Amino acid sequence: MSSVTGVSLADKTPGPHGGAPLSGDGAGTGRLGDRLFGGAAKGAGLLVIALVTLVGVFLLWQAIPAIANDKVNFLTSREWSVNDSNNLRFGIVELLWTTVTVSAIAMLIAVPVGVAVALFITQYAPTWLSRPAASLIDLLAAVPSIVFGIWGLRTFGPVFEPVQNFLRDTIGWIPLFSDANISGGSTILFVGVVLAIMVLPIVTALSREVFAQTPITHREGALALGATKWEMIRVAVLPFGKPGVISAAMLGLGRALGETIAVTIILSTLPDGSKWTWSLLNGGETFASRIANNAAEFDTPQKAGAFIAAGLVLFILTFVVNAIARIVIDRRKAFTE
Amino acid sequence: MTTSTPAVTSSGSTKTADSTPPSSRGGSPTGLGHKARGRAVKDQIARVVMWGAFLLALIPLVWILWTVGSKGYHLLLDSTWWTNSQRGITSRREGGGAVHAIQGTLIQGLTTALISVPIGVLTAIYLVEYGRGRLAKTVSFMVDILTGVPSIVAGLFVYALWVTTFGFQRVGFAVCLALVLLMIPVVVRSTEEMLKLVPNELREASYALGVPKWKTIMRVVLPTAFSGIVTGVLLGLARVMGETAPLLILGPYTKSIATDLFGGLMPTLPTMINQDRTESLPAAVDRMWAAALTLILLVLLLNIAGRVVSRFGSVKK
C-alpha cells in the first residue's frame, strides 16, 4: 500500500535521502545517458507542477468572464439562473452551506469510528485478524461512488427514513432538525451519513499507519507502569498519532467536499426560489452536485463559466484543506526525525 | 509528542498498593496488577467499543455487496450480457448486454494507464533518486494536491481546456485526460514508497561496478521494486475505472459499441448505471444493478490482483 501520510516504514531505512545519505552518488552523472534520464525524471516532476498550476489557471480564466457578468454578488447570493447570458445571476452561498454541512456530518461520524477501527486493527485485533480486517476496510474504498449512490437511494434510504422522522418529531424545534417536507432519505443529513461510510476507509487507513508506528518503548513503558491497555492507548498511542489523525481527517474532508456522483444521486434538489432553511432534513445541492446535475447543458461559454466558477471555489476549498493536512504531516516528520 | 516516558497520571487513577480504591465497593488491592475496578471497567468498555466500531464498519460493506450481488447476478449468468450491447433496447424491454460499456471502460482505463504510468513512475524516480531541495519539495506537495483534486474539478478542467478553449467535441480521449489527472498521484505515491524500500547496498554495489546511475535505476532499482509499482498501477486503475463525475461532463452515454477514442461518444459502465438510475421499470432497474455488479467485480478484481502482487513480490530485505 502506498503511504499518503508521507510517513512510512521506508523512512527508517537509510535511503538516498534519509539516514546516512551518500555524499555524492558514487556514480558518474556526466554521461549522456545520465543527463537524458535525469532530465526525463525532472521533466515529469515539472509536468506534475505544471498540471496543478494549469488546473487553477484554466478554471480561473474561464470563470472570470462569467463572474464579471454576474448581476448579483457571487459570494453572497442564493440565486442561480444562468440561461440568459445577458442576465446571469448566480451566487454560491447556498452551495457552500450544503457542501460544508454535508461534509461536517460525514466527518463527525467518520473520524471517531475511523480512529476506533484503526485502534482495533493495530491494538485489539488478534494477530490472525488484523491483516484481513485492514483489507476488508480497504475494500470499502474500492466500491465505486456511483454504487454508493444507487445503494443509498434505493436500499439504505428507506431504512434510514424512520430515524429521520424520529429526529424531526422529537427535536424538530431545533432549527437544524425542522421539517422540510423532503421524502425518503434524500436529505442533507442522510447524504452526510453515506459520505461518512465513503470516507471511513481513508481515515482508517491513514490512522492505522501512524498508530502502527507508535514507538514500542512508549507502549511498553506505559504498560510497565501498570497501565491498562486503554490507558496505554490514551497516554502513548493517541498522543503520538494525533497529527496523523488530524491529517487523515483533513484528507477525508477533502474527499467529502468533492464527492460528486453519490451526492447527485441521493440529494433532492430544491426548486428555484425555495426559502432558506437551516434544516439538515432539507434537500439542496453541493458545488459538485450542482455541476453534475447541469453537466448535460453546458452550451454557451458564459453558462459553462458559471459552473466553472463554482468548480473553482471547490478547487480552492479542497486545495486549502489538503495543504493544511500536508503541513501538519510535515511538522510531525520534523519532530520524529 | 511526548519524548519522555509517559506516566499514567492523566486519568488520575494510578494506584499504589496502599491507596484506597475509589469505588464504594472497596475491593481490596490484590497482589499483581492491582487495578481498581473503575479502570478495569473502562478498559473493558474500550475493548467493546473498538470491536463494535469494526463490526459497524463492516455492515455497509457486506450490505452493499449483498444488495448489488443479489439484485444483479442473474443477468450476468446470461451469455448475452457479455456479448451484446444495448442497441435498440428500450427501458421497457429486457435483454441486451453490457459489452459496449465494458469495452469502453477497459479502453479508457488502459489508455489512461498508458499515459499516466510513465509520467507517474518517472516523477517517483525523480523524487527518490534525483530530487533535492526546493524543487523536489514542490513536486511532492503538488502530488499531494493532485491526490486531493475532486474528480469533478478534473473533468471541468478538461472541459475548459478541450471544449471551450480548443473547441473540440466531447470524445473518449478527453475523458482519459481527466482520468490521467486522477491516476498520476496514485502511481507516484506507490512507486515512491517502493523505491524507498530498495536497499542502498544494491545501488552502491552497482555503482562500484562502474554502472552509470541511469542504468542502475533501470536495471537494478526498478526491477527490485517492480511488484510494488504494478500494485500501484492496479490500484490506480481501480480508482479511475469506477470514476463517474468526469464522465458526466465529458462522456455522455450511448447504447451501441464505440471503440474510437477520438470520434463520437464512448459508453462506460458508470454512465450505463447513471443512465438507468432514475428508472422504475423492472427491466431497466435489473440492468442497472447488473451493470453495478459488473463494475464492482472489475474494480475488486483489480484491487485483489494488486494486493496479491504486493504480497508475493515485495522487496526482499
mmCIF file of N, CA and C in Angstrom, chain B residues 100-144:
data_model
loop_
_atom_site.group_PDB
_atom_site.id
_atom_site.type_symbol
_atom_site.label_atom_id
_atom_site.label_comp_id
_atom_site.label_asym_id
_atom_site.label_seq_id
_atom_site.Cartn_x
_atom_site.Cartn_y
_atom_site.Cartn_z
ATOM 1 N N HIS B 100 -20.718 -3.167 -24.659
ATOM 2 C CA HIS B 100 -20.269 -1.852 -25.122
ATOM 3 C C HIS B 100 -19.683 -1.046 -23.958
ATOM 4 N N ALA B 101 -20.340 -1.129 -22.803
ATOM 5 C CA ALA B 101 -19.869 -0.369 -21.643
ATOM 6 C C ALA B 101 -18.589 -0.974 -21.071
ATOM 7 N N ILE B 102 -18.537 -2.314 -21.038
ATOM 8 C CA ILE B 102 -17.333 -2.970 -20.517
ATOM 9 C C ILE B 102 -16.136 -2.597 -21.387
ATOM 10 N N GLN B 103 -16.350 -2.677 -22.710
ATOM 11 C CA GLN B 103 -15.276 -2.309 -23.635
ATOM 12 C C GLN B 103 -14.829 -0.871 -23.421
ATOM 13 N N GLY B 104 -15.803 0.019 -23.324
ATOM 14 C CA GLY B 104 -15.479 1.435 -23.146
ATOM 15 C C GLY B 104 -14.672 1.663 -21.880
ATOM 16 N N THR B 105 -15.102 1.044 -20.789
ATOM 17 C CA THR B 105 -14.395 1.204 -19.516
ATOM 18 C C THR B 105 -12.963 0.679 -19.621
ATOM 19 N N LEU B 106 -12.804 -0.491 -20.268
ATOM 20 C CA LEU B 106 -11.457 -1.066 -20.389
ATOM 21 C C LEU B 106 -10.570 -0.219 -21.295
ATOM 22 N N ILE B 107 -11.133 0.227 -22.428
ATOM 23 C CA ILE B 107 -10.326 1.029 -23.356
ATOM 24 C C ILE B 107 -9.867 2.309 -22.677
ATOM 25 N N GLN B 108 -10.811 2.989 -22.017
ATOM 26 C CA GLN B 108 -10.440 4.243 -21.362
ATOM 27 C C GLN B 108 -9.452 4.011 -20.224
ATOM 28 N N GLY B 109 -9.679 2.935 -19.475
ATOM 29 C CA GLY B 109 -8.768 2.640 -18.373
ATOM 30 C C GLY B 109 -7.351 2.381 -18.861
ATOM 31 N N LEU B 110 -7.235 1.565 -19.910
ATOM 32 C CA LEU B 110 -5.899 1.230 -20.404
ATOM 33 C C LEU B 110 -5.212 2.442 -21.022
ATOM 34 N N THR B 111 -5.980 3.250 -21.763
ATOM 35 C CA THR B 111 -5.382 4.455 -22.344
ATOM 36 C C THR B 111 -4.876 5.373 -21.239
ATOM 37 N N THR B 112 -5.708 5.531 -20.205
ATOM 38 C CA THR B 112 -5.311 6.360 -19.060
ATOM 39 C C THR B 112 -4.031 5.830 -18.443
ATOM 40 N N ALA B 113 -3.954 4.506 -18.274
ATOM 41 C CA ALA B 113 -2.767 3.906 -17.669
ATOM 42 C C ALA B 113 -1.545 4.143 -18.546
ATOM 43 N N LEU B 114 -1.713 3.995 -19.874
ATOM 44 C CA LEU B 114 -0.583 4.175 -20.790
ATOM 45 C C LEU B 114 0.001 5.573 -20.664
ATOM 46 N N ILE B 115 -0.863 6.567 -20.424
ATOM 47 C CA ILE B 115 -0.349 7.938 -20.299
ATOM 48 C C ILE B 115 0.200 8.186 -18.893
ATOM 49 N N SER B 116 -0.532 7.727 -17.862
ATOM 50 C CA SER B 116 -0.125 8.130 -16.503
ATOM 51 C C SER B 116 1.026 7.315 -15.935
ATOM 52 N N VAL B 117 1.170 6.051 -16.341
ATOM 53 C CA VAL B 117 2.230 5.242 -15.727
ATOM 54 C C VAL B 117 3.630 5.799 -16.007
ATOM 55 N N PRO B 118 3.970 6.104 -17.284
ATOM 56 C CA PRO B 118 5.316 6.659 -17.492
ATOM 57 C C PRO B 118 5.534 7.950 -16.705
ATOM 58 N N ILE B 119 4.547 8.856 -16.746
ATOM 59 C CA ILE B 119 4.703 10.132 -16.037
ATOM 60 C C ILE B 119 4.833 9.880 -14.535
ATOM 61 N N GLY B 120 3.975 9.028 -14.011
ATOM 62 C CA GLY B 120 3.981 8.767 -12.572
ATOM 63 C C GLY B 120 5.271 8.108 -12.109
ATOM 64 N N VAL B 121 5.722 7.085 -12.854
ATOM 65 C CA VAL B 121 6.936 6.369 -12.434
ATOM 66 C C VAL B 121 8.152 7.290 -12.537
ATOM 67 N N LEU B 122 8.220 8.066 -13.619
ATOM 68 C CA LEU B 122 9.359 8.988 -13.761
ATOM 69 C C LEU B 122 9.360 10.033 -12.647
ATOM 70 N N THR B 123 8.172 10.533 -12.297
ATOM 71 C CA THR B 123 8.097 11.515 -11.208
ATOM 72 C C THR B 123 8.593 10.895 -9.905
ATOM 73 N N ALA B 124 8.188 9.644 -9.656
ATOM 74 C CA ALA B 124 8.636 8.982 -8.437
ATOM 75 C C ALA B 124 10.150 8.787 -8.454
ATOM 76 N N ILE B 125 10.698 8.413 -9.620
ATOM 77 C CA ILE B 125 12.153 8.259 -9.731
ATOM 78 C C ILE B 125 12.830 9.589 -9.426
ATOM 79 N N TYR B 126 12.254 10.663 -9.950
ATOM 80 C CA TYR B 126 12.828 11.980 -9.669
ATOM 81 C C TYR B 126 12.821 12.251 -8.167
ATOM 82 N N LEU B 127 11.692 11.995 -7.528
ATOM 83 C CA LEU B 127 11.572 12.316 -6.104
ATOM 84 C C LEU B 127 12.538 11.503 -5.255
ATOM 85 N N VAL B 128 12.740 10.219 -5.610
ATOM 86 C CA VAL B 128 13.562 9.364 -4.756
ATOM 87 C C VAL B 128 15.037 9.424 -5.137
ATOM 88 N N GLU B 129 15.333 9.393 -6.441
ATOM 89 C CA GLU B 129 16.720 9.226 -6.860
ATOM 90 C C GLU B 129 17.419 10.547 -7.175
ATOM 91 N N TYR B 130 16.679 11.518 -7.675
ATOM 92 C CA TYR B 130 17.326 12.748 -8.113
ATOM 93 C C TYR B 130 16.963 13.966 -7.273
ATOM 94 N N GLY B 131 15.719 14.003 -6.812
ATOM 95 C CA GLY B 131 15.205 15.247 -6.260
ATOM 96 C C GLY B 131 15.941 15.716 -5.015
ATOM 97 N N ARG B 132 16.324 16.954 -5.034
ATOM 98 C CA ARG B 132 16.921 17.567 -3.850
ATOM 99 C C ARG B 132 16.315 18.952 -3.699
ATOM 100 N N GLY B 133 16.228 19.396 -2.479
ATOM 101 C CA GLY B 133 15.921 20.802 -2.233
ATOM 102 C C GLY B 133 14.497 21.205 -2.563
ATOM 103 N N ARG B 134 14.360 22.489 -2.932
ATOM 104 C CA ARG B 134 13.022 23.070 -3.005
ATOM 105 C C ARG B 134 12.174 22.505 -4.130
ATOM 106 N N LEU B 135 12.811 22.225 -5.276
ATOM 107 C CA LEU B 135 12.012 21.730 -6.402
ATOM 108 C C LEU B 135 11.353 20.410 -6.044
ATOM 109 N N ALA B 136 12.128 19.519 -5.427
ATOM 110 C CA ALA B 136 11.574 18.213 -5.049
ATOM 111 C C ALA B 136 10.437 18.388 -4.049
ATOM 112 N N LYS B 137 10.608 19.316 -3.112
ATOM 113 C CA LYS B 137 9.554 19.581 -2.122
ATOM 114 C C LYS B 137 8.282 20.057 -2.818
ATOM 115 N N THR B 138 8.491 20.948 -3.806
ATOM 116 C CA THR B 138 7.332 21.473 -4.526
ATOM 117 C C THR B 138 6.627 20.358 -5.289
ATOM 118 N N VAL B 139 7.400 19.522 -5.978
ATOM 119 C CA VAL B 139 6.797 18.417 -6.729
ATOM 120 C C VAL B 139 5.984 17.533 -5.780
ATOM 121 N N SER B 140 6.603 17.214 -4.649
ATOM 122 C CA SER B 140 5.935 16.343 -3.688
ATOM 123 C C SER B 140 4.630 16.972 -3.199
ATOM 124 N N PHE B 141 4.682 18.268 -2.938
ATOM 125 C CA PHE B 141 3.491 18.987 -2.484
ATOM 126 C C PHE B 141 2.400 18.947 -3.556
ATOM 127 N N MET B 142 2.800 19.147 -4.805
ATOM 128 C CA MET B 142 1.832 19.173 -5.898
ATOM 129 C C MET B 142 1.186 17.796 -6.099
ATOM 130 N N VAL B 143 1.973 16.746 -5.887
ATOM 131 C CA VAL B 143 1.401 15.403 -5.985
ATOM 132 C C VAL B 143 0.304 15.248 -4.936
ATOM 133 N N ASP B 144 0.572 15.751 -3.729
ATOM 134 C CA ASP B 144 -0.450 15.718 -2.674
ATOM 135 C C ASP B 144 -1.705 16.465 -3.086
#
